[in-house]
PDB file of C-alpha atoms in Angstrom:
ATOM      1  CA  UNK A  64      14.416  -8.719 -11.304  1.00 85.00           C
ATOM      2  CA  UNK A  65      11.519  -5.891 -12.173  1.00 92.00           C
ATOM      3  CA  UNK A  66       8.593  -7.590 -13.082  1.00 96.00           C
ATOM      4  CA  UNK A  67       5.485  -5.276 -14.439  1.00 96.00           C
ATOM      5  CA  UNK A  68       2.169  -6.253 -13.353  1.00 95.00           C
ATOM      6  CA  UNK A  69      -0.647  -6.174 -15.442  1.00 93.00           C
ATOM      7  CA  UNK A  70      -4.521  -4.680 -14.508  1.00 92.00           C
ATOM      8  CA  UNK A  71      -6.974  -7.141 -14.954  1.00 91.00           C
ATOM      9  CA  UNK A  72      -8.468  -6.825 -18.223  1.00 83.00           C
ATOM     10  CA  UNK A  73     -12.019  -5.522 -16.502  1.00 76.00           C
ATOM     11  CA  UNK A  74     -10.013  -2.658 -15.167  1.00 70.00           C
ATOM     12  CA  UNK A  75     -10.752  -1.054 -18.213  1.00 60.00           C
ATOM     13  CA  UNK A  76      -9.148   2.804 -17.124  1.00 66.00           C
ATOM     14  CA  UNK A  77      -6.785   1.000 -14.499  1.00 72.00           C
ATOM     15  CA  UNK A  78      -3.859   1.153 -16.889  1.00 71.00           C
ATOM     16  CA  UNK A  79      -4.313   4.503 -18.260  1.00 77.00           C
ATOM     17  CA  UNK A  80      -3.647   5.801 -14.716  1.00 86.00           C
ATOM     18  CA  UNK A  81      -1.587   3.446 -12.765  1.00 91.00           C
ATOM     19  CA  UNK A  82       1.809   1.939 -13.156  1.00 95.00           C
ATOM     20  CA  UNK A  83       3.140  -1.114 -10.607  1.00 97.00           C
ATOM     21  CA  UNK A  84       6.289  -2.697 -10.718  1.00 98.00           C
ATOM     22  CA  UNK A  85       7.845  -5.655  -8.130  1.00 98.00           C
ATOM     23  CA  UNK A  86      11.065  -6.260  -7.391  1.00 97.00           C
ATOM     24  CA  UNK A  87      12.324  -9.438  -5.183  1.00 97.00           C
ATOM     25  CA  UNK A  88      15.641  -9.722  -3.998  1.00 96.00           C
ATOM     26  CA  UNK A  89      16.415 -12.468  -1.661  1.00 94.00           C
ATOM     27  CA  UNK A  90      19.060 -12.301   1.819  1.00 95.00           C
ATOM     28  CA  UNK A  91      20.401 -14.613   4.287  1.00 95.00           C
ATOM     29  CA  UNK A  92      17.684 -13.496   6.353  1.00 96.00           C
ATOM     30  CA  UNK A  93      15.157 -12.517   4.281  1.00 97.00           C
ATOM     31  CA  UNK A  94      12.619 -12.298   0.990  1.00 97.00           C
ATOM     32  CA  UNK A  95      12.261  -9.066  -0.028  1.00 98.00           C
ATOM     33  CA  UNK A  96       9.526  -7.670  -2.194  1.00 98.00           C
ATOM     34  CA  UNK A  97       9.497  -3.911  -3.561  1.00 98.00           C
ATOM     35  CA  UNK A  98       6.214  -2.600  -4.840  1.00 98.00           C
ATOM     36  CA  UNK A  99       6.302   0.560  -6.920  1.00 98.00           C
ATOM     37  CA  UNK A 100       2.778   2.146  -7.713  1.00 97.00           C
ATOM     38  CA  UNK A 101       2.911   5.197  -9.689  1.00 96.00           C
ATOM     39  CA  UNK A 102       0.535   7.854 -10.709  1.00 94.00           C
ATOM     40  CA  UNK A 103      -1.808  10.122  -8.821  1.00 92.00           C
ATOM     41  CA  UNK A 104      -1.681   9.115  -4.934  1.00 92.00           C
ATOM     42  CA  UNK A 105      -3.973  11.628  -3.834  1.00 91.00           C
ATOM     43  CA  UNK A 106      -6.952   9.233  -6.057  1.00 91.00           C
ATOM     44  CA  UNK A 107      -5.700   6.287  -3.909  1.00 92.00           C
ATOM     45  CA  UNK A 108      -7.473   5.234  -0.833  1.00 92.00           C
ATOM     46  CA  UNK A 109      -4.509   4.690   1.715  1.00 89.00           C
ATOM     47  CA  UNK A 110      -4.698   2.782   4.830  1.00 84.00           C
ATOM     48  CA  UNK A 111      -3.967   4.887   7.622  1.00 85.00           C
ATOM     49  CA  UNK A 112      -0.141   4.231   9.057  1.00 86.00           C
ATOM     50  CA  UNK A 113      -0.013   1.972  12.278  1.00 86.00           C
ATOM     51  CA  UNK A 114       1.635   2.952  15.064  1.00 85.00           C
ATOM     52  CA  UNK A 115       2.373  -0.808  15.715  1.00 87.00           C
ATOM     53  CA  UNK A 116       1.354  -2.641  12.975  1.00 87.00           C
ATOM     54  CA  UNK A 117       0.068  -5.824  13.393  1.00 92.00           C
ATOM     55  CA  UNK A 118      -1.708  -8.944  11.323  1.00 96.00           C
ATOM     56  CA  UNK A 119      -5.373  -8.438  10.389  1.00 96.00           C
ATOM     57  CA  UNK A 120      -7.545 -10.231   8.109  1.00 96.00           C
ATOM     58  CA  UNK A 121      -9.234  -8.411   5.242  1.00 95.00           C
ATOM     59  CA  UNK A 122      -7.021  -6.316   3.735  1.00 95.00           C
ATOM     60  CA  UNK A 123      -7.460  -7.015   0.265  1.00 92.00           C
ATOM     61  CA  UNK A 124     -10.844  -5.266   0.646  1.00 93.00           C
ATOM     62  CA  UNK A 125      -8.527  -2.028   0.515  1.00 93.00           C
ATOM     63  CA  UNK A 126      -5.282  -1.022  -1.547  1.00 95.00           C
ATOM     64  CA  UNK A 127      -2.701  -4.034  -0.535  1.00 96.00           C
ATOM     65  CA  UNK A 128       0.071  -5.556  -1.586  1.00 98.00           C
ATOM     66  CA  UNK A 129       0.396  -9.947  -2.301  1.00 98.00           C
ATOM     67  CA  UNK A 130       2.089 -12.557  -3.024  1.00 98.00           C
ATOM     68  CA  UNK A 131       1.574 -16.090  -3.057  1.00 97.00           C
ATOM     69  CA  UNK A 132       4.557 -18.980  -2.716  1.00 97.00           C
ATOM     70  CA  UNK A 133       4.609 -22.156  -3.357  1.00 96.00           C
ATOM     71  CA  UNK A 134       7.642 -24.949  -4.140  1.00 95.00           C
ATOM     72  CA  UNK A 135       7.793 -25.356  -8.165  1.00 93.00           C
ATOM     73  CA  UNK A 136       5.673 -28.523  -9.563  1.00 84.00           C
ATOM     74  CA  UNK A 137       3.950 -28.469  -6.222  1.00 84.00           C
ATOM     75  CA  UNK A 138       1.221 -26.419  -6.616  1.00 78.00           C
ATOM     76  CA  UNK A 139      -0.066 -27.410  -2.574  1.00 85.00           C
ATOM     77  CA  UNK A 140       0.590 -26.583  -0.182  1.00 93.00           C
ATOM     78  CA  UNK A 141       0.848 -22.530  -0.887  1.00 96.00           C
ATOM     79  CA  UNK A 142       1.098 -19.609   1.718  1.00 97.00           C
ATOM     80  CA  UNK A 143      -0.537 -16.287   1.229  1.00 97.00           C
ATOM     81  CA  UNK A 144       1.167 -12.745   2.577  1.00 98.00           C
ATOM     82  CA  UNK A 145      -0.660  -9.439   2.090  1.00 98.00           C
ATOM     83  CA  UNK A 146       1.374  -6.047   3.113  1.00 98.00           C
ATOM     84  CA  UNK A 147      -0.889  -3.068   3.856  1.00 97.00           C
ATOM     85  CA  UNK A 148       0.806   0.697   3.191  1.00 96.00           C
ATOM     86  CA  UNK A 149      -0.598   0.711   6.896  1.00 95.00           C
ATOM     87  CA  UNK A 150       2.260  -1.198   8.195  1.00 95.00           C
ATOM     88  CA  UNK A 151      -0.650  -4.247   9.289  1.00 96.00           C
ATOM     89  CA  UNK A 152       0.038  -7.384   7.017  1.00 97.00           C
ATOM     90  CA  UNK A 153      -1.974 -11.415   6.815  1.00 97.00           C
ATOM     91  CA  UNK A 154       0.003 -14.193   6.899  1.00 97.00           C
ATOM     92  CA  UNK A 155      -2.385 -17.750   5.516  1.00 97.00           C
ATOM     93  CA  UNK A 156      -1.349 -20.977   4.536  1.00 96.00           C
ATOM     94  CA  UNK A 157      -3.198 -23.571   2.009  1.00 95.00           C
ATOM     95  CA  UNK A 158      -3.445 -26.953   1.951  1.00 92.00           C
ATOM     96  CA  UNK A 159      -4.604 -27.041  -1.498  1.00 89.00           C
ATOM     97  CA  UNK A 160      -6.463 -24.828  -4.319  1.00 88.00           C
ATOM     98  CA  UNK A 161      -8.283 -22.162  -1.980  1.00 90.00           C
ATOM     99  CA  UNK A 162      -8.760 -24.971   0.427  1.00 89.00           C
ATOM    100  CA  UNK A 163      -8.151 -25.507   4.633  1.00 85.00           C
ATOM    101  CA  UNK A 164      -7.367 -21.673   4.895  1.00 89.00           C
ATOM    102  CA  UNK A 165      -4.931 -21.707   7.865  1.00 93.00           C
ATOM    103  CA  UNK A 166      -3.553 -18.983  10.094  1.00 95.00           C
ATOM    104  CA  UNK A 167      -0.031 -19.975  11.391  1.00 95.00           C
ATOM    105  CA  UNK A 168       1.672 -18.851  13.907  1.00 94.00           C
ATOM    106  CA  UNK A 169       5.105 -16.928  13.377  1.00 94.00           C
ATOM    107  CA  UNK A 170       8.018 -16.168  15.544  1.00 91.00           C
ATOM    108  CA  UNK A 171       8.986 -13.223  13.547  1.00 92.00           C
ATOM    109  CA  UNK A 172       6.440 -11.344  11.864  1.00 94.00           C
ATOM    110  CA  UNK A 173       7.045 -10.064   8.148  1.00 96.00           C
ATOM    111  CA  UNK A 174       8.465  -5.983   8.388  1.00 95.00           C
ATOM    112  CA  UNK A 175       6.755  -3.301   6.135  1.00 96.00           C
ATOM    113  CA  UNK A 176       7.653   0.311   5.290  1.00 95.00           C
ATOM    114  CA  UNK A 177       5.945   2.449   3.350  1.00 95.00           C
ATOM    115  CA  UNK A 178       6.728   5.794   1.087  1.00 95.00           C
ATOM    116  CA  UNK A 179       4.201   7.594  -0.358  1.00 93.00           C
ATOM    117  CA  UNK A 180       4.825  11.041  -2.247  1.00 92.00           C
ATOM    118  CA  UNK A 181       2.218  12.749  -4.754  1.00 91.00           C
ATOM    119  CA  UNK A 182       2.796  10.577  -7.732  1.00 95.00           C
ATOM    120  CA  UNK A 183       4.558   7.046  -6.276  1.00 96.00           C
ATOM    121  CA  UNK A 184       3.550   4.701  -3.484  1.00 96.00           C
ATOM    122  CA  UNK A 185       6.271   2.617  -2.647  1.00 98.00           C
ATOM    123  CA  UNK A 186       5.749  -0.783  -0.175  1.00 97.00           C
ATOM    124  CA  UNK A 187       9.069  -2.813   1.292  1.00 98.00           C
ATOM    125  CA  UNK A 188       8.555  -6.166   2.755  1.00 97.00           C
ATOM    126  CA  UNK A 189      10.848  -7.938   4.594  1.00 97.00           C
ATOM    127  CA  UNK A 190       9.637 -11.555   5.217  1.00 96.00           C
ATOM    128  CA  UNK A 191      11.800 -13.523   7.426  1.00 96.00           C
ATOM    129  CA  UNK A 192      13.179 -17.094   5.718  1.00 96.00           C
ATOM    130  CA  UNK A 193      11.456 -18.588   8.802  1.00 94.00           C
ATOM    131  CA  UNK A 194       8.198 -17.963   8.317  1.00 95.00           C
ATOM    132  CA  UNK A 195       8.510 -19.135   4.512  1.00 96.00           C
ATOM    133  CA  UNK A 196      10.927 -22.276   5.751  1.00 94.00           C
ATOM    134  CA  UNK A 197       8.127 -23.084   8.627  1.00 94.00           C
ATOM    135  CA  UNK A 198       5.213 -23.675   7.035  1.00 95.00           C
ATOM    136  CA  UNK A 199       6.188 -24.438   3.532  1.00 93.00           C
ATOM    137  CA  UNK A 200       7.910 -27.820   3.499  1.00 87.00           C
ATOM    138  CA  UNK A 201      10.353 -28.894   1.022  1.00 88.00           C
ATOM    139  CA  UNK A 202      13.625 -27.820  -0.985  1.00 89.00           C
ATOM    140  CA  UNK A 203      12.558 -26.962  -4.267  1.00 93.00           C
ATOM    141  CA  UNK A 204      12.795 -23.648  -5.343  1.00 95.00           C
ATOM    142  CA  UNK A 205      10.157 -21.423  -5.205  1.00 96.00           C
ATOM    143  CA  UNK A 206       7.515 -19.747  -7.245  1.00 96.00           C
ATOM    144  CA  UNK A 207       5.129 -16.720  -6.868  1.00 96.00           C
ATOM    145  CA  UNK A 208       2.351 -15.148  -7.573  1.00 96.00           C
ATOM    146  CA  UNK A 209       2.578 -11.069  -6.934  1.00 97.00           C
ATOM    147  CA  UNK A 210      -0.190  -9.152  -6.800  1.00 97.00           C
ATOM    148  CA  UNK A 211      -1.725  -5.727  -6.114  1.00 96.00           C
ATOM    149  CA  UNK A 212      -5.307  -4.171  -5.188  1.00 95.00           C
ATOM    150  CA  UNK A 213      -5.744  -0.758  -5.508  1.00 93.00           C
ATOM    151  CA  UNK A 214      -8.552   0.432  -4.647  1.00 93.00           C
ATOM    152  CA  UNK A 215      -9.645   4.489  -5.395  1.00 91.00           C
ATOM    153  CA  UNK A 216     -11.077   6.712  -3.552  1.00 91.00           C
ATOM    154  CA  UNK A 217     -14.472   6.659  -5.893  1.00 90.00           C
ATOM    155  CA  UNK A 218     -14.314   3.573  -5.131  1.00 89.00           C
ATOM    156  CA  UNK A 219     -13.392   1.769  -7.824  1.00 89.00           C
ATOM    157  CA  UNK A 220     -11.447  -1.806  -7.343  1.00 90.00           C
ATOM    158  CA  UNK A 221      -8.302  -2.899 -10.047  1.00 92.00           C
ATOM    159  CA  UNK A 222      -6.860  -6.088  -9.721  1.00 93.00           C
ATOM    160  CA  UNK A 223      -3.057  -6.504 -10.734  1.00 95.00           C
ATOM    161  CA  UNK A 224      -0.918  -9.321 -11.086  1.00 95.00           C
ATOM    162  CA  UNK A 225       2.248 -10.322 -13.056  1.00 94.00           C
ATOM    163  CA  UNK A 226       0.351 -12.881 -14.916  1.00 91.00           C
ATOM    164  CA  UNK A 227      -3.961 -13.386 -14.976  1.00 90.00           C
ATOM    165  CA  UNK A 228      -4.515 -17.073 -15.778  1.00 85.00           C
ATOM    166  CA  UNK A 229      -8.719 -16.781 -15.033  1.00 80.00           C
ATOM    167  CA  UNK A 230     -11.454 -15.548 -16.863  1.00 82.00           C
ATOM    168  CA  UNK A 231     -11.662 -13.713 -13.096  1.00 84.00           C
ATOM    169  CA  UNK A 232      -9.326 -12.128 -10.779  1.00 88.00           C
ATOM    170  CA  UNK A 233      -7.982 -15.042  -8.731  1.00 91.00           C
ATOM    171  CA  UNK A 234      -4.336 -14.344  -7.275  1.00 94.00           C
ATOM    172  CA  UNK A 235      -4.601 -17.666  -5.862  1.00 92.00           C
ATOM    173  CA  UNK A 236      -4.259 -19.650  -9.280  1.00 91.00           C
ATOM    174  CA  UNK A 237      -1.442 -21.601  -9.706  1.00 88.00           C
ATOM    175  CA  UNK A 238      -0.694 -21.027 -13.533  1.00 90.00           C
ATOM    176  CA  UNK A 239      -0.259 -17.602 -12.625  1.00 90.00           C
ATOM    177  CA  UNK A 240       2.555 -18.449 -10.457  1.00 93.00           C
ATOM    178  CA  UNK A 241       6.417 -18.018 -12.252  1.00 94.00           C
ATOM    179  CA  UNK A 242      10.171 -19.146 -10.588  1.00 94.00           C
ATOM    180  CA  UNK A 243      11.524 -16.983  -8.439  1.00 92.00           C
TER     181      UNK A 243
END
């Protein structure tokens, strides 16, 4: 399913330039999340590709793609992924509303590939049912919160998600979460 996400209502000239879209599809193997930004790249501040990309912390200080998971009607514990166009990605798990930040181990990290032409950035994640299976206990089905930063080369910030639930940005709130 293509689900539009929505600049946070302080982004007040986010929208007139910017477009996302998310699409999840699910495999044997794997989640899969497509992120489609669209308008003027060359105004985007893009992580520089990695050779090997790796997990680092920080990277919703720069353009990123999220998302958040949880099992429905249990809104802890919750795991946090965020996919840099630089290949480098975060992996965190919650134990409860922002709260005991952990930083699992994973036997297969999640894959990322990213296109970027003059007026579309698009972001492919691949995250193995393992790492999901591993750290999130239970068999309900699951919800998510998805989520974008951009952030421009002027330096301005917008905050995107499929729903805003806060009278602030804050990805990590669970009403802001939907089924999968």
């Amino acid at each position: 399913m293509i689900r539009t996400l929505l600049a946070y209502p302080t982004s007040s000239s986010a929208p007139l330039f910017w477009q996302i879209e998310s699409t999840t599809t699910f495999s044997v193997t794997t989640l899969d999340l497509v992120y489609r930004i669209s308008g003027d790249m060359r105004q985007i501040e893009i992580p520089k590709e990695q050779a090997e990309p790796f997990r680092a912390d920080n990277l919703w200080q720069a353009t990123c793609c999220e998302v958040f998971l949880r099992r429905k009607n249990q809104p802890a514990p919750y795991l946090e992924f965020n996919f840099a166009p630089s290949g480098l990605w975060a992996f965190y798990r919650f134990s409860g509303y922002r709260k005991a930040l952990e930083r699992p181990d994973v036997n297969a990290p999640p894959i990322i590939k990213s296109q970027i032409e003059t007026e579309a950035l698009t972001l492919t994640a691949n995250m193995p049912w393992s790492i999901i299976n591993d750290h999130l206990p239970g068999t309900q089905p699951l919800e998510a919160g998805i989520s974008v930063i951009l952030k421009e080369k002027c330096g301005n910030m917008s905050y995107w998600a499929v729903k805003h639930s806060a009278d602030k940005p804050d990805f990590h709130n669970p009403d802001s979460f939907f089924a999968l």
